[in-house]
Short mmCIF file of C-alpha atoms and ligand atoms in Angstrom, two decimals:
data_model
loop_
_atom_site.label_atom_id
_atom_site.label_comp_id
_atom_site.label_asym_id
_atom_site.label_seq_id
_atom_site.Cartn_x
_atom_site.Cartn_y
_atom_site.Cartn_z
CA MET D 1 10.46 3.04 -15.39
CA ILE D 2 10.62 0.50 -18.04
CA ASP D 3 11.05 2.44 -21.33
CA ILE D 4 9.95 0.31 -24.25
CA ASN D 5 10.34 1.79 -27.64
CA LEU D 6 7.64 -0.13 -29.60
CA ASP D 7 8.88 1.67 -32.94
CA THR D 8 11.90 -0.59 -32.79
CA ILE D 9 9.84 -3.82 -32.67
CA ASP D 10 9.57 -5.84 -35.88
CA CYS D 11 6.10 -7.11 -35.93
CA SER D 12 6.07 -8.18 -39.52
CA GLY D 13 6.81 -11.74 -38.83
CA GLU D 14 5.73 -14.62 -36.46
CA PRO D 15 5.30 -13.62 -32.76
CA PRO D 16 8.37 -14.47 -30.57
CA VAL D 17 7.77 -17.29 -28.22
CA ARG D 18 9.75 -15.77 -25.24
CA GLU D 19 8.27 -13.33 -22.81
CA PRO D 20 8.28 -10.28 -22.53
CA GLU D 21 9.42 -10.02 -26.23
CA ARG D 22 6.15 -11.80 -27.36
CA GLN D 23 4.05 -9.04 -25.52
CA TYR D 24 6.19 -6.12 -26.97
CA TYR D 25 5.32 -7.76 -30.37
CA TYR D 26 1.58 -7.66 -29.54
CA MET D 27 1.78 -4.25 -28.07
CA ALA D 28 3.20 -3.04 -31.34
CA LYS D 29 0.49 -4.79 -33.42
CA CYS D 30 -2.28 -3.42 -31.28
CA ARG D 31 -0.78 0.00 -31.32
CA GLU D 32 -1.13 0.02 -35.14
CA ILE D 33 -4.77 -0.95 -34.80
CA VAL D 34 -5.44 1.67 -32.16
CA ARG D 35 -3.69 4.28 -34.30
CA LYS D 36 -5.89 3.47 -37.30
CA LYS D 37 -9.15 3.66 -35.17
CA THR D 38 -8.01 6.83 -33.76
CA GLU D 39 -7.60 8.33 -37.20
CA GLU D 40 -10.93 6.92 -38.29
CA LEU D 41 -12.67 8.52 -35.37
CA GLY D 42 -10.79 11.74 -35.28
CA ARG D 43 -10.16 11.33 -31.50
CA PRO D 44 -7.97 9.27 -29.32
CA LEU D 45 -9.33 5.91 -28.04
CA THR D 46 -10.08 5.87 -24.42
CA ALA D 47 -9.87 3.25 -21.69
CA SER D 48 -10.67 2.97 -17.94
CA ILE D 49 -9.69 0.45 -15.47
CA ARG D 50 -11.76 -0.23 -12.25
CA THR D 51 -10.01 -1.94 -9.54
CA PHE D 52 -11.67 -4.05 -6.80
CA GLY D 53 -10.08 -5.43 -3.76
CA CYS D 54 -6.53 -5.27 -2.25
CA GLN D 55 -3.14 -3.65 -2.96
CA MET D 56 -2.10 -6.58 -5.15
CA ASN D 57 -4.86 -5.91 -7.38
CA ALA D 58 -4.19 -2.10 -7.40
CA LYS D 59 -0.56 -2.93 -8.45
CA ASP D 60 -1.84 -5.33 -11.18
CA SER D 61 -3.97 -2.46 -12.46
CA GLU D 62 -0.98 -0.10 -12.78
CA LYS D 63 0.63 -2.78 -15.04
CA LEU D 64 -2.49 -3.15 -17.09
CA CYS D 65 -2.85 0.53 -17.35
CA GLY D 66 0.95 0.85 -18.36
CA ILE D 67 0.21 -1.63 -21.12
CA LEU D 68 -2.92 0.33 -22.31
CA LYS D 69 -0.97 3.53 -22.41
CA GLN D 70 1.56 1.88 -24.69
CA LEU D 71 -1.05 0.91 -27.03
CA GLY D 72 -2.21 4.49 -27.32
CA TYR D 73 -5.24 4.58 -25.27
CA ARG D 74 -5.90 7.64 -23.12
CA GLU D 75 -7.21 6.99 -19.62
CA VAL D 76 -10.56 8.40 -18.61
CA ASP D 77 -12.86 8.28 -15.72
CA GLU D 78 -15.72 5.88 -16.48
CA HIS D 79 -17.98 8.13 -14.44
CA TYR D 80 -17.77 11.01 -16.69
CA GLU D 81 -17.09 9.65 -20.16
CA THR D 82 -17.99 6.29 -21.84
CA PRO D 83 -14.68 4.70 -22.55
CA ASP D 84 -13.90 2.64 -25.79
CA PHE D 85 -12.41 0.04 -23.59
CA VAL D 86 -13.43 -0.96 -19.96
CA LEU D 87 -11.54 -3.26 -17.91
CA TYR D 88 -12.53 -4.48 -14.44
CA ASN D 89 -9.87 -6.08 -12.29
CA THR D 90 -12.04 -8.13 -9.91
CA CYS D 91 -11.65 -9.57 -6.41
CA THR D 92 -13.46 -12.54 -4.84
CA VAL D 93 -12.30 -12.60 -1.29
CA ARG D 94 -15.82 -12.09 0.05
CA GLU D 95 -19.02 -12.72 -1.68
CA ASN D 96 -19.75 -8.93 -1.58
CA ALA D 97 -16.85 -8.24 -3.94
CA ASN D 98 -18.53 -10.61 -6.52
CA LEU D 99 -21.85 -9.01 -6.11
CA LYS D 100 -20.49 -5.64 -6.80
CA VAL D 101 -18.91 -6.79 -10.10
CA TYR D 102 -22.24 -8.35 -11.31
CA GLY D 103 -24.04 -5.04 -10.27
CA HIS D 104 -21.60 -2.99 -12.44
CA LEU D 105 -21.91 -5.53 -15.33
CA GLY D 106 -25.58 -4.86 -15.53
CA TYR D 107 -24.83 -1.13 -15.94
CA LEU D 108 -22.18 -1.84 -18.55
CA LYS D 109 -24.57 -3.83 -20.61
CA LYS D 110 -26.73 -0.70 -20.98
CA GLN D 111 -23.70 1.33 -21.84
CA LYS D 112 -22.69 -1.13 -24.48
CA GLY D 113 -26.28 -1.03 -25.87
CA ARG D 114 -25.76 2.60 -26.61
CA HIS D 115 -22.10 2.26 -27.75
CA PRO D 116 -21.88 -1.17 -29.50
CA GLU D 117 -18.02 -0.56 -30.39
CA MET D 118 -17.27 -0.67 -26.68
CA LEU D 119 -14.98 -3.47 -25.48
CA ILE D 120 -15.45 -4.93 -22.01
CA ALA D 121 -12.88 -6.95 -20.31
CA LEU D 122 -12.73 -8.71 -17.04
CA CYS D 123 -9.70 -10.07 -15.22
CA GLY D 124 -8.38 -10.84 -11.72
CA CYS D 125 -9.25 -13.14 -8.86
CA MET D 126 -13.00 -13.71 -9.67
CA MET D 127 -12.16 -14.98 -13.13
CA GLN D 128 -9.97 -17.84 -11.56
CA GLU D 129 -13.28 -19.46 -10.47
CA LYS D 130 -14.81 -21.87 -13.05
CA ASP D 131 -18.39 -21.20 -12.06
CA VAL D 132 -17.95 -17.39 -12.48
CA VAL D 133 -16.51 -17.67 -16.01
CA GLU D 134 -19.20 -20.06 -16.88
CA LYS D 135 -21.87 -17.59 -15.71
CA ILE D 136 -20.30 -14.73 -17.54
CA THR D 137 -19.97 -16.64 -20.77
CA THR D 138 -23.59 -17.74 -20.72
CA SER D 139 -25.45 -14.87 -19.07
CA TYR D 140 -23.16 -11.88 -19.82
CA ARG D 141 -22.22 -12.60 -23.42
CA PHE D 142 -21.50 -8.90 -24.10
CA VAL D 143 -18.19 -9.38 -22.30
CA ASP D 144 -15.37 -9.30 -24.93
CA ILE D 145 -12.30 -10.63 -22.99
CA ILE D 146 -11.86 -12.68 -19.91
CA PHE D 147 -8.53 -13.60 -18.19
CA GLY D 148 -7.25 -14.34 -14.76
CA THR D 149 -4.56 -13.45 -12.37
CA HIS D 150 -1.72 -15.39 -13.79
CA ASN D 151 -1.75 -13.86 -17.39
CA ILE D 152 -2.41 -10.33 -16.83
CA PHE D 153 0.84 -9.67 -18.68
CA LYS D 154 -0.86 -10.98 -21.68
CA LEU D 155 -3.42 -8.12 -21.99
CA ALA D 156 -2.02 -6.83 -25.42
CA GLU D 157 -1.99 -10.37 -27.02
CA LEU D 158 -5.63 -11.05 -25.87
CA LEU D 159 -6.74 -7.72 -27.02
CA TYR D 160 -5.14 -8.35 -30.38
CA ASP D 161 -7.10 -11.57 -30.66
CA ARG D 162 -10.28 -9.68 -30.04
CA PHE D 163 -9.38 -7.03 -32.56
CA THR D 164 -8.67 -9.63 -35.31
CA GLY D 165 -11.92 -11.34 -35.09
CA LYS D 166 -12.49 -13.58 -32.09
CA THR D 167 -15.86 -12.79 -30.44
CA THR D 168 -15.10 -13.63 -26.90
CA VAL D 169 -11.48 -14.11 -25.85
CA THR D 170 -11.38 -16.26 -22.65
CA GLU D 171 -7.93 -17.37 -21.32
CA ILE D 172 -7.64 -18.68 -17.77
CA TRP D 173 -4.45 -20.28 -16.39
CA GLU D 174 -4.87 -22.82 -13.53
CA ASP D 175 -1.51 -21.81 -12.03
CA THR D 176 1.93 -20.63 -13.14
CA ASP D 177 5.51 -20.63 -12.05
CA GLN D 178 6.30 -17.78 -14.54
CA ILE D 179 7.07 -14.30 -13.38
CA VAL D 180 7.38 -11.94 -16.34
CA GLU D 181 9.62 -9.02 -15.68
CA GLU D 182 10.27 -5.81 -17.73
CA LEU D 183 6.76 -4.80 -18.57
CA PRO D 184 5.42 -1.23 -18.46
CA ALA D 185 3.47 0.23 -15.56
CA GLU D 186 1.70 3.41 -15.09
CA ARG D 187 1.77 4.59 -11.54
CA LYS D 188 -1.06 6.16 -9.77
CA TYR D 189 1.11 8.29 -7.53
CA THR D 190 4.36 9.90 -8.51
CA PHE D 191 6.06 9.58 -5.18
CA LYS D 192 4.95 6.24 -3.86
CA SER D 193 4.50 2.78 -5.34
CA GLY D 194 3.77 -0.76 -4.53
CA VAL D 195 6.33 -3.36 -5.44
CA ASN D 196 5.52 -7.03 -5.67
CA ILE D 197 8.02 -9.23 -3.94
CA MET D 198 6.20 -12.44 -4.20
CA PHE D 199 2.90 -13.92 -5.71
CA GLY D 200 0.45 -16.45 -4.45
CA CYS D 201 -0.10 -18.07 -0.99
CA ASN D 202 0.60 -21.62 0.23
CA ASN D 203 -1.21 -21.19 3.64
CA PHE D 204 -4.69 -22.41 2.85
CA CYS D 205 -6.45 -20.84 5.84
CA SER D 206 -9.69 -22.84 5.78
CA TYR D 207 -11.84 -19.87 5.03
CA CYS D 208 -9.79 -18.17 2.38
CA ILE D 209 -10.09 -18.41 -1.47
CA VAL D 210 -6.79 -16.63 -2.22
CA PRO D 211 -4.55 -19.64 -2.64
CA TYR D 212 -6.98 -21.10 -5.12
CA VAL D 213 -7.16 -17.89 -7.27
CA ARG D 214 -3.70 -16.55 -6.85
CA GLY D 215 -1.83 -19.98 -7.00
CA ARG D 216 1.24 -21.30 -5.21
CA GLU D 217 3.88 -18.96 -3.70
CA ARG D 218 6.43 -17.57 -5.86
CA SER D 219 9.22 -15.03 -4.93
CA ARG D 220 10.78 -12.54 -7.30
CA LYS D 221 14.60 -12.54 -7.40
CA PRO D 222 16.08 -9.94 -5.09
CA GLU D 223 17.97 -8.30 -7.83
CA ASP D 224 14.70 -7.77 -9.84
CA ILE D 225 13.15 -6.24 -6.89
CA LEU D 226 16.10 -3.99 -6.10
CA GLN D 227 16.48 -2.89 -9.68
CA GLU D 228 12.70 -2.01 -9.92
CA ILE D 229 12.96 -0.01 -6.70
CA ARG D 230 16.09 1.86 -7.98
CA ALA D 231 14.32 2.86 -11.08
CA LEU D 232 11.32 4.01 -9.11
CA VAL D 233 13.58 6.09 -6.95
CA ALA D 234 15.30 7.60 -9.86
CA ASP D 235 11.79 8.55 -11.14
CA GLY D 236 10.84 10.38 -7.99
CA VAL D 237 9.40 7.63 -5.67
CA VAL D 238 10.35 8.15 -1.95
CA GLU D 239 8.08 5.55 -0.50
CA ILE D 240 7.60 1.85 -1.41
CA MET D 241 5.22 -0.78 -0.13
CA LEU D 242 6.57 -4.26 -0.54
CA LEU D 243 3.66 -6.46 -1.57
CA GLY D 244 2.97 -10.20 -0.89
CA GLN D 245 0.13 -12.35 0.72
CA ASN D 246 2.76 -13.54 3.18
CA VAL D 247 5.88 -11.36 2.98
CA ASN D 248 7.46 -13.33 5.86
CA SER D 249 7.90 -16.41 3.82
CA TYR D 250 9.72 -14.39 1.06
CA GLY D 251 12.59 -16.26 -0.53
CA LYS D 252 11.54 -19.84 0.23
CA ASN D 253 11.48 -20.96 -3.37
CA LEU D 254 14.57 -19.02 -4.53
CA GLU D 255 18.00 -20.55 -5.17
CA GLU D 256 19.65 -17.68 -3.56
CA GLU D 257 19.47 -17.90 0.24
CA ILE D 258 17.58 -14.92 1.37
CA THR D 259 15.07 -14.12 4.02
CA PHE D 260 12.46 -11.22 4.09
CA ALA D 261 14.49 -9.34 6.70
CA GLY D 262 17.53 -9.87 4.51
CA LEU D 263 15.65 -8.27 1.59
CA LEU D 264 14.69 -5.39 3.70
CA GLN D 265 18.30 -4.69 4.66
CA ARG D 266 19.14 -4.56 1.01
CA VAL D 267 16.22 -2.33 0.08
CA GLU D 268 17.20 -0.04 3.03
CA GLN D 269 20.59 0.74 1.34
CA ILE D 270 19.05 2.20 -1.73
CA GLU D 271 20.00 5.88 -1.68
CA GLY D 272 17.10 8.29 -2.01
CA LEU D 273 14.45 6.00 -0.77
CA LYS D 274 12.93 7.38 2.30
CA ARG D 275 10.16 5.06 3.51
CA ILE D 276 9.66 1.24 3.34
CA ARG D 277 6.32 -0.37 4.09
CA PHE D 278 5.15 -3.91 3.52
CA MET D 279 2.19 -6.17 3.74
CA THR D 280 0.90 -8.76 4.61
CA SER D 281 2.76 -10.52 7.60
CA HIS D 282 1.55 -13.82 8.74
CA PRO D 283 2.11 -14.14 12.46
CA LYS D 284 3.34 -17.85 12.14
CA ASP D 285 6.38 -16.75 10.01
CA LEU D 286 7.37 -13.41 11.60
CA SER D 287 10.95 -13.85 12.65
CA ASP D 288 13.11 -12.36 15.45
CA GLU D 289 15.36 -11.32 12.69
CA LEU D 290 12.57 -9.17 11.21
CA ILE D 291 11.83 -7.38 14.55
CA GLN D 292 15.64 -6.56 14.98
CA VAL D 293 15.82 -5.27 11.34
CA MET D 294 12.78 -3.07 11.79
CA LYS D 295 14.08 -1.94 15.10
CA GLU D 296 17.47 -0.77 13.66
CA SER D 297 15.97 0.69 10.47
CA LYS D 298 15.69 4.39 9.63
CA LYS D 299 13.46 3.72 6.70
CA ILE D 300 11.01 0.95 7.53
CA CYS D 301 7.84 2.60 8.84
CA ARG D 302 6.58 2.26 12.19
CA GLN D 303 3.61 0.23 11.15
CA LEU D 304 2.96 -3.50 11.05
CA HIS D 305 -0.10 -5.29 9.74
CA LEU D 306 -0.50 -8.46 11.61
CA PRO D 307 -3.76 -10.32 10.94
CA LEU D 308 -5.29 -11.94 13.99
CA GLN D 309 -8.41 -13.39 12.31
CA SER D 310 -9.70 -14.73 15.71
CA GLY D 311 -8.65 -14.60 19.27
CA SER D 312 -10.00 -18.09 19.99
CA SER D 313 -7.29 -20.85 19.87
CA ARG D 314 -9.96 -23.38 19.08
CA ILE D 315 -11.16 -21.39 16.07
CA LEU D 316 -7.69 -20.51 14.97
CA LYS D 317 -6.99 -24.15 14.79
CA ILE D 318 -9.97 -24.87 12.57
CA MET D 319 -8.89 -21.84 10.49
CA ASN D 320 -5.53 -23.53 9.92
CA ARG D 321 -3.77 -20.37 11.08
CA GLN D 322 -0.92 -22.29 12.91
CA TYR D 323 -0.72 -20.16 16.03
CA ASP D 324 -2.90 -19.89 19.11
CA LYS D 325 -4.14 -17.03 21.13
CA GLU D 326 -1.23 -16.93 23.58
CA GLN D 327 1.50 -17.10 20.83
CA TYR D 328 -0.15 -14.26 18.90
CA ILE D 329 -0.29 -11.96 22.10
CA ARG D 330 3.27 -12.88 23.02
CA LEU D 331 4.51 -11.94 19.42
CA ALA D 332 2.48 -8.69 19.42
CA LYS D 333 3.76 -7.71 22.86
CA ARG D 334 7.28 -8.51 21.96
CA ILE D 335 7.01 -6.33 18.85
CA GLN D 336 5.51 -3.48 20.89
CA GLN D 337 8.28 -3.91 23.48
CA GLU D 338 11.09 -3.86 21.00
CA ILE D 339 9.70 -1.01 18.82
CA PRO D 340 7.65 1.16 21.25
CA ASP D 341 6.45 3.58 18.63
CA ILE D 342 5.12 0.92 16.31
CA ALA D 343 1.43 1.03 15.15
CA LEU D 344 -0.01 -2.53 15.10
CA THR D 345 -3.01 -3.08 12.83
CA THR D 346 -4.96 -6.22 12.08
CA ASP D 347 -7.68 -8.22 10.33
CA ILE D 348 -10.48 -10.01 12.27
CA ILE D 349 -13.25 -12.18 10.87
CA VAL D 350 -16.50 -12.33 12.86
CA GLY D 351 -18.83 -15.33 12.46
CA PHE D 352 -16.57 -18.20 11.24
CA PRO D 353 -18.54 -21.37 11.36
CA GLY D 354 -19.08 -22.74 14.83
CA GLU D 355 -17.82 -19.43 16.57
CA THR D 356 -19.43 -19.33 20.07
CA GLU D 357 -19.91 -16.38 22.32
CA GLU D 358 -16.92 -17.66 24.36
CA ASP D 359 -14.85 -17.81 21.13
CA PHE D 360 -15.84 -14.19 20.36
CA LEU D 361 -14.96 -13.10 23.94
CA GLU D 362 -11.51 -14.60 23.44
CA THR D 363 -11.24 -12.22 20.28
CA LEU D 364 -12.37 -9.20 22.31
CA ASP D 365 -9.89 -10.20 24.99
CA VAL D 366 -7.02 -10.11 22.43
CA VAL D 367 -8.16 -6.78 21.09
CA ARG D 368 -8.04 -5.29 24.68
CA GLN D 369 -4.75 -6.93 25.55
CA VAL D 370 -2.88 -5.89 22.35
CA ARG D 371 -4.57 -2.61 21.76
CA PHE D 372 -4.46 -2.43 18.03
CA ASP D 373 -4.07 1.03 16.42
CA SER D 374 -6.69 -0.02 13.93
CA ALA D 375 -8.42 -3.14 12.64
CA TYR D 376 -10.24 -4.16 9.59
CA THR D 377 -13.26 -6.39 10.64
CA PHE D 378 -14.94 -8.67 8.24
CA ILE D 379 -18.08 -10.74 8.48
CA TYR D 380 -17.27 -14.29 7.62
CA SER D 381 -18.21 -14.98 3.95
CA LYS D 382 -18.64 -18.55 2.66
CA ARG D 383 -16.26 -19.13 -0.38
CA THR D 384 -17.20 -22.15 -2.51
CA GLY D 385 -14.31 -24.54 -2.76
CA THR D 386 -12.76 -23.69 0.64
CA PRO D 387 -12.99 -26.21 3.52
CA ALA D 388 -14.90 -23.74 5.65
CA ALA D 389 -17.71 -23.71 3.21
CA LYS D 390 -18.59 -27.26 3.93
CA MET D 391 -18.54 -26.65 7.77
CA GLU D 392 -21.81 -26.88 9.61
CA ASP D 393 -22.86 -24.55 12.31
CA GLN D 394 -22.84 -21.42 10.18
CA VAL D 395 -23.56 -18.64 12.61
CA PRO D 396 -26.91 -16.82 12.24
CA GLN D 397 -26.77 -13.32 10.79
CA GLU D 398 -28.29 -11.53 13.69
CA VAL D 399 -25.71 -13.09 16.13
CA ILE D 400 -22.87 -11.93 13.68
CA LYS D 401 -24.23 -8.42 13.42
CA ASP D 402 -24.35 -8.04 17.24
CA ARG D 403 -20.76 -9.40 17.61
CA PHE D 404 -19.58 -7.19 14.74
CA ASP D 405 -20.91 -4.09 16.48
CA ARG D 406 -19.47 -4.91 19.74
CA LEU D 407 -16.08 -5.71 18.21
CA LEU D 408 -16.10 -2.45 16.21
CA ALA D 409 -17.06 -0.28 19.32
CA GLU D 410 -14.03 -1.76 21.19
CA ILE D 411 -11.65 -1.25 18.38
CA GLN D 412 -12.72 2.28 17.77
CA GLY D 413 -12.43 3.30 21.41
CA ILE D 414 -8.84 2.01 21.56
CA SER D 415 -7.98 3.39 18.15
CA SER D 416 -8.98 6.87 19.12
CA GLU D 417 -7.15 6.85 22.31
CA LEU D 418 -3.90 5.61 20.69
CA THR D 419 -4.16 8.09 17.77
CA GLY D 420 -3.93 10.94 20.17
CA ARG D 421 -0.76 9.77 21.72
CA ASP D 422 1.68 11.85 19.73
CA THR D 423 -0.22 15.14 20.15
CA GLY D 424 2.32 18.06 20.70
CA LYS D 425 5.13 16.36 19.05
CA ILE D 426 6.83 17.32 15.82
CA MET D 427 7.00 14.40 13.38
CA GLU D 428 7.89 13.70 9.80
CA VAL D 429 5.06 13.69 7.31
CA LEU D 430 5.16 12.54 3.68
CA VAL D 431 2.73 14.88 1.87
CA GLU D 432 0.33 12.93 -0.33
CA GLU D 433 -2.31 15.13 -1.66
CA GLU D 434 -4.28 18.35 -1.47
CA ASN D 435 -7.09 18.18 1.01
CA SER D 436 -10.30 17.18 -0.86
CA GLN D 437 -12.46 19.45 1.40
CA ASP D 438 -10.25 22.43 2.01
CA GLU D 439 -7.79 23.55 -0.61
CA THR D 440 -5.72 25.53 1.83
CA LEU D 441 -4.64 22.31 3.45
CA VAL D 442 -2.57 19.27 2.38
CA THR D 443 -2.83 15.81 3.67
CA GLY D 444 0.08 13.52 4.50
CA ARG D 445 0.91 10.46 6.56
CA LEU D 446 3.14 9.82 9.61
CA SER D 447 5.58 6.85 9.55
CA ASN D 448 2.87 4.93 11.54
CA ASN D 449 0.39 5.60 8.59
CA ILE D 450 -1.79 8.03 10.63
CA VAL D 451 -3.12 10.90 8.44
CA VAL D 452 -2.19 14.55 9.19
CA HIS D 453 -3.88 17.61 7.66
CA PHE D 454 -2.12 21.06 7.66
CA LYS D 455 -1.88 24.30 5.88
CA GLY D 456 0.19 24.06 2.66
CA ASP D 457 -0.07 23.92 -1.08
CA LYS D 458 0.34 21.34 -3.63
CA SER D 459 3.92 22.01 -4.31
CA LEU D 460 4.59 19.95 -1.22
CA ILE D 461 3.13 16.83 -2.53
CA GLY D 462 5.74 14.07 -2.52
CA ARG D 463 7.93 15.92 0.00
CA MET D 464 8.82 15.02 3.53
CA VAL D 465 8.20 17.73 5.85
CA LYS D 466 8.17 18.24 9.79
CA VAL D 467 4.81 18.98 11.14
CA HIS D 468 3.79 19.83 14.74
CA LEU D 469 0.79 17.74 15.70
CA ASP D 470 -1.62 20.24 17.19
CA GLU D 471 -4.70 18.29 17.81
CA SER D 472 -5.83 14.65 17.43
CA LYS D 473 -9.38 14.31 15.93
CA GLY D 474 -9.77 10.71 16.78
CA PHE D 475 -8.45 9.06 13.57
CA TYR D 476 -6.24 11.88 12.20
CA TYR D 477 -4.34 14.87 13.31
CA MET D 478 -4.53 18.55 12.50
CA GLY D 479 -0.94 20.02 12.50
CA THR D 480 1.27 22.92 11.47
CA MET D 481 4.26 22.59 9.25
CA THR D 482 7.67 23.54 10.96
CA GLU D 483 10.10 22.80 8.17
CA SER D 484 10.67 21.09 4.92
CA MET D 485 13.39 18.33 4.97
CA ASP D 486 14.08 17.50 1.48
CA ALA D 487 17.68 18.18 1.71
CA GLU D 488 18.11 15.38 4.25
N1 LIG V 1 -14.72 -14.13 4.83
C1 LIG V 1 -14.33 -12.94 5.54
N2 LIG V 1 -13.13 -12.46 5.56
C2 LIG V 1 -12.21 -13.09 4.83
N3 LIG V 1 -10.90 -12.76 4.58
C3 LIG V 1 -10.33 -13.54 3.90
N4 LIG V 1 -11.30 -14.55 3.46
C4 LIG V 1 -12.44 -14.16 4.05
C5 LIG V 1 -13.72 -14.77 4.09
N5 LIG V 1 -13.91 -16.00 3.49
C6 LIG V 1 -10.27 -11.59 5.23
C7 LIG V 1 -9.09 -11.95 6.11
C8 LIG V 1 -7.92 -11.40 5.39
C9 LIG V 1 -8.52 -10.36 4.71
C10 LIG V 1 -7.69 -9.81 3.49
O1 LIG V 1 -9.71 -10.68 4.23
O2 LIG V 1 -9.20 -11.30 7.41
O3 LIG V 1 -6.84 -11.18 6.20
FE1 LIG V 2 -5.73 -16.12 2.68
FE2 LIG V 2 -4.41 -17.24 4.84
FE3 LIG V 2 -3.13 -16.85 2.43
FE4 LIG V 2 -3.74 -14.80 3.80
S1 LIG V 2 -2.36 -16.32 4.46
S2 LIG V 2 -4.11 -14.98 1.62
S3 LIG V 2 -5.87 -15.36 4.74
S4 LIG V 2 -4.86 -18.31 2.84
#
């Protein structure tokens, strides 16, 4: 991992202009302040980060946590202890995500009433929306720091501004073409990690707010990605998840000519790395080259997340997805034919404006034809600023509810049938954790991401083992370990 020695940073003069040197300077400055406060209080300063939303946010939170650790904060669980610094990394993909944050803010206000020294910061996707920031700065004035998605690397600098006098520090960038490398990160798991390969999205699906809050697509240079993965592997990581809103368009803005499939081939060669996952794939950009690379790979997991969103060609057009029902089915079937043990998963939205019963039946038809291993189903949520928000014909809630239930029943039936298909086989499992309900068991995942529970102890965590899949329980297996395969 990035090993920054803040003791060697000279922070007596002016701050450097260049990044990441500027942030190292502010980290060193803040660390001094944190050290003084620690002495005054006679205990370490504590911090907690709460993450809402997707894997991208989870990864951002690891970076934020890495910075806070460098400053000398000790991470605590907000549920058990009132932290000195609380940071919420927010999501805004659906209205519900926003409501959750406002709910939590009400609770934080009370906490701060009892602990006036407490600092509260909000960052992430929700903060990229002007009306949200306006609402927070007028109605939630106890919030100390507000920043967005493009400048999370500036946490130390913003905190320094707050420490040195400013009441509320607000800094939101509209967009950026900057990717700041070489910042610390604190991993949640020792053996697996997300790795950003690109940021932002250029697709502008008509319901989606992501392109507005995450900005335009920017790919990281392959060498930076490979270097990060090599360092992770040297640090004990065996599984990585390559992250991007649309990984299939990786490389489009880079000088070096490289495709996502090409990047995967280079990642595959990293010795010691055992598993590669990635998300998310947009069907319109999924290449034959990628299917071939996946097929031949020993490390790319047998799992592909391929959001459908709707099975109706008419709705897909209005959604601006740039494929139709037949194209999606053809693609999914080709993948299943080429890689028969692949688990296909998807996202589906129910109740997009103007969705009729016929449109919905088309979605059900795709679900039956493709037979997804699992699917995330969402009720359409109107996001201000997106084209779909202005569309008439919003579908009544009771109609949506009925469709949602029918869709879920269909998906769950197929999913439990498919999960059982490997019963009786011996398969590789990466052990992830002790079982939360039964401490004689550990829990791991198959290459296709299905969970397996079996007898074992926590010394197995992070190791690849072979497990006999004794019995399918619908969405997971119970198994018996046959051998450990670390030497391989
Ligand atoms: N309403 C409901 N679901 C949405 N998603 C994105 N925007 C919306 C919205 N406005 C879903 C899509 C996407 C997933 C991450 O969230 O299915 O694939
Ligand atoms: Fe949103 Fe579409 Fe971009 Fe996915 S591809 S983040 S759904 S705009």
